[in-house]
GROMACS .gro file of C-alpha atoms in nm:
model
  209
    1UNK     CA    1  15.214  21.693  16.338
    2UNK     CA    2  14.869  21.739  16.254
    3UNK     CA    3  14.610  21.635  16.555
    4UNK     CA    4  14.323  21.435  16.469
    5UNK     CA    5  14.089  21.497  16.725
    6UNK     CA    6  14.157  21.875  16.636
    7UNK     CA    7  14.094  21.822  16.299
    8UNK     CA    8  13.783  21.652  16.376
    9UNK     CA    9  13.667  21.922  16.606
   10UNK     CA   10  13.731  22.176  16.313
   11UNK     CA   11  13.551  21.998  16.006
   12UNK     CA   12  13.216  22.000  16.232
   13UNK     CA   13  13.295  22.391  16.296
   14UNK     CA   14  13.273  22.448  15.947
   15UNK     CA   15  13.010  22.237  15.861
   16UNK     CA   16  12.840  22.377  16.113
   17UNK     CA   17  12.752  22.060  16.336
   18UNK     CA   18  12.960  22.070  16.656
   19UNK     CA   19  12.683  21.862  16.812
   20UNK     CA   20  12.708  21.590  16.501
   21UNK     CA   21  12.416  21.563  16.425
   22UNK     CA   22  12.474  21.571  16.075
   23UNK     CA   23  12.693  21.313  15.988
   24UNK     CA   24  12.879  21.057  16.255
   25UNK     CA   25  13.230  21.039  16.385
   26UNK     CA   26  13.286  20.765  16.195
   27UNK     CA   27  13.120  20.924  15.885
   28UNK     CA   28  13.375  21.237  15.966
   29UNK     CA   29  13.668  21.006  15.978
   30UNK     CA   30  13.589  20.811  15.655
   31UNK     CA   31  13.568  21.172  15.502
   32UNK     CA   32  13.845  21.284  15.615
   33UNK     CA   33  14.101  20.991  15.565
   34UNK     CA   34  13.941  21.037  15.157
   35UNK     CA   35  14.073  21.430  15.190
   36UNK     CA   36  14.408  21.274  15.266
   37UNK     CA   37  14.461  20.984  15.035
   38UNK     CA   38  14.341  21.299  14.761
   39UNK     CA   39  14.618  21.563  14.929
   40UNK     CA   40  14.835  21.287  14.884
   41UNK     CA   41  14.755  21.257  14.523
   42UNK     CA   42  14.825  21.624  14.437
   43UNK     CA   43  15.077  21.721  14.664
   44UNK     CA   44  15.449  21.739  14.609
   45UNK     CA   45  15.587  21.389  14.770
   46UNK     CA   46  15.854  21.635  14.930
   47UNK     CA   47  15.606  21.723  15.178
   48UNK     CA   48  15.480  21.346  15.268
   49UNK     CA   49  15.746  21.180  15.403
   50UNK     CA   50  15.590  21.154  15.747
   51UNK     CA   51  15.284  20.988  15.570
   52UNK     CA   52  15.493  20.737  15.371
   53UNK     CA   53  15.743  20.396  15.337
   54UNK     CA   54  15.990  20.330  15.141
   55UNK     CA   55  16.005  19.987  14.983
   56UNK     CA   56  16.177  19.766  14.789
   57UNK     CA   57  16.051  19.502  14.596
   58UNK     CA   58  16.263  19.233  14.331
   59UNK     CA   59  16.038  19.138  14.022
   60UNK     CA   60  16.087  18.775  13.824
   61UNK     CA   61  16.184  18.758  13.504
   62UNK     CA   62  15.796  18.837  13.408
   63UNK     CA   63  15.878  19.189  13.553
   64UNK     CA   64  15.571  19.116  13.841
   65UNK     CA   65  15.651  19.111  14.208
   66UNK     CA   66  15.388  19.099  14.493
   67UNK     CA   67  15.260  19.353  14.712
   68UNK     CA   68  15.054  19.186  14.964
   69UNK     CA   69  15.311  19.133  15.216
   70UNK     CA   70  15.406  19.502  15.222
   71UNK     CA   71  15.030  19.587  15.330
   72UNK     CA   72  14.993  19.763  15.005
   73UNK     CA   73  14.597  19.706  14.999
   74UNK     CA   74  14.546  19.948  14.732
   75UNK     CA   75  14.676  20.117  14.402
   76UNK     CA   76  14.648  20.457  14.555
   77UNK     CA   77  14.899  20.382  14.786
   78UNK     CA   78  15.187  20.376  14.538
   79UNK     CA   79  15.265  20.708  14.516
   80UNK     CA   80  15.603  20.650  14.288
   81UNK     CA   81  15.831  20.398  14.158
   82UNK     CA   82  16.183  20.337  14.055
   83UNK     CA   83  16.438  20.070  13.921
   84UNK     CA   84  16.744  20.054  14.102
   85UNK     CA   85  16.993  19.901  13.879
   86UNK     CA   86  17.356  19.816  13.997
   87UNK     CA   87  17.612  20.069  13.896
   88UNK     CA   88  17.296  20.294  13.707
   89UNK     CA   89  17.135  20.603  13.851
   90UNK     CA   90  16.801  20.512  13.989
   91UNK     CA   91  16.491  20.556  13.655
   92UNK     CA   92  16.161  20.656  13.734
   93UNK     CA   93  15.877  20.413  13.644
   94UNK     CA   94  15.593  20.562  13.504
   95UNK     CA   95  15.287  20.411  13.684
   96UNK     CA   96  14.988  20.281  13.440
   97UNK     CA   97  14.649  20.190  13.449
   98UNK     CA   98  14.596  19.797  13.369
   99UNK     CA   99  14.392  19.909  13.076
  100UNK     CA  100  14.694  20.177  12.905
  101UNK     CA  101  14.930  19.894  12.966
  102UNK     CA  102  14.737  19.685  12.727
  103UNK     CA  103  14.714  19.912  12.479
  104UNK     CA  104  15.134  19.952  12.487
  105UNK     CA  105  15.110  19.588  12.504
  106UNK     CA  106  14.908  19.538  12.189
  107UNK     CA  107  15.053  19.862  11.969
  108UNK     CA  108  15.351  19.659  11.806
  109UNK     CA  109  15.451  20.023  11.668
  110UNK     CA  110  15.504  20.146  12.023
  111UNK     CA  111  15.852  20.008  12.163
  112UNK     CA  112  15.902  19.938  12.548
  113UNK     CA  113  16.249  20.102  12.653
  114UNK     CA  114  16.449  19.974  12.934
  115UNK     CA  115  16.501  20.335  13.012
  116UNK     CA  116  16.169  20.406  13.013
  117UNK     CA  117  15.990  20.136  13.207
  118UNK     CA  118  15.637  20.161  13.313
  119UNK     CA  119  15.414  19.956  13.530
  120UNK     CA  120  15.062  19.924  13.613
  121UNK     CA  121  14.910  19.766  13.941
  122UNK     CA  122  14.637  19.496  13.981
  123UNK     CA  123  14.517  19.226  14.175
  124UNK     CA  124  14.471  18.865  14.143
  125UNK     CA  125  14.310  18.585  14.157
  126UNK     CA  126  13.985  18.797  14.221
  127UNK     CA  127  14.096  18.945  14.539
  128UNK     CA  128  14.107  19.302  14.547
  129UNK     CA  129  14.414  19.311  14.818
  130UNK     CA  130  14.573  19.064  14.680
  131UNK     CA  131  14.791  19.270  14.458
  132UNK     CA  132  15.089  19.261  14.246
  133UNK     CA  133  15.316  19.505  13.996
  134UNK     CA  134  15.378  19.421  13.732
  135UNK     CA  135  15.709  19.604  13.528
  136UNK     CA  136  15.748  19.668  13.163
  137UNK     CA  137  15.976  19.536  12.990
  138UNK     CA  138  16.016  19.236  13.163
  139UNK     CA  139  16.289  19.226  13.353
  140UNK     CA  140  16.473  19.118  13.651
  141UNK     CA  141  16.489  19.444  13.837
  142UNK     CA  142  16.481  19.573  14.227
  143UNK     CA  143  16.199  19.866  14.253
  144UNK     CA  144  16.174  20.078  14.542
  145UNK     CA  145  15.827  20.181  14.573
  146UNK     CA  146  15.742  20.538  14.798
  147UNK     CA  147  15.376  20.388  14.903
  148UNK     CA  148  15.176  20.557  15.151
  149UNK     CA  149  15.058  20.403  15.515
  150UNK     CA  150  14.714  20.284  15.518
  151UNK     CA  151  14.525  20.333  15.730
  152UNK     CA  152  14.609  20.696  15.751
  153UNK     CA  153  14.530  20.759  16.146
  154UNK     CA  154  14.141  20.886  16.149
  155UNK     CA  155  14.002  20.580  16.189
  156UNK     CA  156  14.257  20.398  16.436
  157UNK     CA  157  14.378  20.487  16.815
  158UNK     CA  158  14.601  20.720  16.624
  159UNK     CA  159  14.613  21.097  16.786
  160UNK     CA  160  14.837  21.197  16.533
  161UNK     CA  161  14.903  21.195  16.163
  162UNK     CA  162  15.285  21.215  16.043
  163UNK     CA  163  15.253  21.536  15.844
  164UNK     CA  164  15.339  21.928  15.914
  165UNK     CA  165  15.073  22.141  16.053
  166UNK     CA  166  15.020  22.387  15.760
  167UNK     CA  167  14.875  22.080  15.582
  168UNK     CA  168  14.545  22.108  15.807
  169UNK     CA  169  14.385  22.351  15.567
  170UNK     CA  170  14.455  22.124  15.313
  171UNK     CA  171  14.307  21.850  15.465
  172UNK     CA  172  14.001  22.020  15.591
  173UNK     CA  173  13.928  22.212  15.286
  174UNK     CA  174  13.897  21.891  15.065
  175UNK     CA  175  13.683  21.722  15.404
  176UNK     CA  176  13.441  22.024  15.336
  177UNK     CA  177  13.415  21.949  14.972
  178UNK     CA  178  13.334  21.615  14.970
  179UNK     CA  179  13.106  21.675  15.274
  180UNK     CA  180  12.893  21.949  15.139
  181UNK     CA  181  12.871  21.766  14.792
  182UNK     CA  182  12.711  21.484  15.028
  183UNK     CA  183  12.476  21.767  15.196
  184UNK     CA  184  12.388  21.915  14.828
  185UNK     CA  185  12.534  22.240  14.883
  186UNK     CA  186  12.715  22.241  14.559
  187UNK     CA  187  12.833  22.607  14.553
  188UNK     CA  188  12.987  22.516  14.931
  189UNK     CA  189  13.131  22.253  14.771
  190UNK     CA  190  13.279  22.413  14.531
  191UNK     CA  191  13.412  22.670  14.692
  192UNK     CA  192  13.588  22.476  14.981
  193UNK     CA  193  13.731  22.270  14.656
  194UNK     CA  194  13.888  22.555  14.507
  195UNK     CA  195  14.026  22.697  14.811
  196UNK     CA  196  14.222  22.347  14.881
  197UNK     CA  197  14.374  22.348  14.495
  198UNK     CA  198  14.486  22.680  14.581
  199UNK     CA  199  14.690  22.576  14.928
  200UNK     CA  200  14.830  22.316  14.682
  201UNK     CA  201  14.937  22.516  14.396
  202UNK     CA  202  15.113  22.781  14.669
  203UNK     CA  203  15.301  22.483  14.867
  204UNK     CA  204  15.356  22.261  14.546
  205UNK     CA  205  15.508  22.639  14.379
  206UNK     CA  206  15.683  22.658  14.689
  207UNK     CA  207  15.892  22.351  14.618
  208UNK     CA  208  15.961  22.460  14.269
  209UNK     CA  209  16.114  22.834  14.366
   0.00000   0.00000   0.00000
């Protein structure tokens, strides 16, 4: 499990502000939640289990179902998606912004599949929580969504974070980024970015061997 008052001891180190002076605690924990949600983003899901839900949700015969009660507060969360279909093996929806699924929408040349559902995420009625999915083609369907918790443990009473160890590096590396690109040291920045992609490639090849 990766400690969060560790990790918050070691992004000052490297920034070089154990006396935080620089930025606050809070500022750190903002910054490094961000360096999660991103490592979740990029990461084979293999390795996030400890850092996510499964869920299952039934769309209407619109294809939309809601996501508020399932404290999904933002489209980030959803990491995947899937129709379950009785007596079927499980399909893989591919996830879309709001504005590509208007585009399939008003392309009459492009078909919507049943095999090939996709689905796009967005709120309603103005309120950015408030959100639902919505599943193309419309359809009756059960989807179990893999959605990540939020919040992810810096900014709570939480000691711990649900994820292996060798993560930390990870995690830290894209905390520096974003933190030195705050500071203006771009070539820091860049270099701390760089060295995270590369953890990922090497666990994410890892998976693939």
């Amino acid at each position: 499990m990766a400690d969060t008052s560790h990790l918050l001891t070691e992004i000052k180190m490297r920034l070089e502000d154990s006396g935080g002076t620089s930025f606050t605690d809070d500022e750190y924990k903002g910054i490094l939640d961000s360096a999660v949600e991103e490592m979740c983003h990029t990461l084979n899901p293999l390795y996030l289990d400890g850092l996510c839900l499964h869920i299952s949700v039934d769309t209407n015969s619109e294809g939309k179902a809601g996501l508020f009660a399932y404290d999904v507060t933002s489209k980030r969360q959803v990491l995947s998606a899937q129709v379950a279909t009785t007596g079927e093996i499980p399909r893989f929806v591919d996830i879309i912004s709001e504005e590509q699924a208007q585009k399939v929408l008003d392309n009459k040349y492009m078909g919507l599949d049943k095999n090939y559902p996709v689905a796009y995420i967005a709120s309603e009625g103005g309120t950015s929580t408030n959100l639902n999915l919505y599943l193309f083609p419309k359809a009756e369907y059960t989807v179990i969504l893999k959605i990540m918790t939020n919040p992810f443990g810096f900014g709570t009473a939480s000691t711990t974070l649900g994820l292996d160890a060798k993560m930390d590096d990870v995690i830290l590396d894209l905390a520096e980024y974003r933190l030195w690109k705050i500071d203006n040291k771009q070539e820091r920045s860049q270099l701390a970015y760089k060295s995270a992609i590369d953890r990922i490639n090497v666990l994410n090849e890892g998976v693939n061997v």
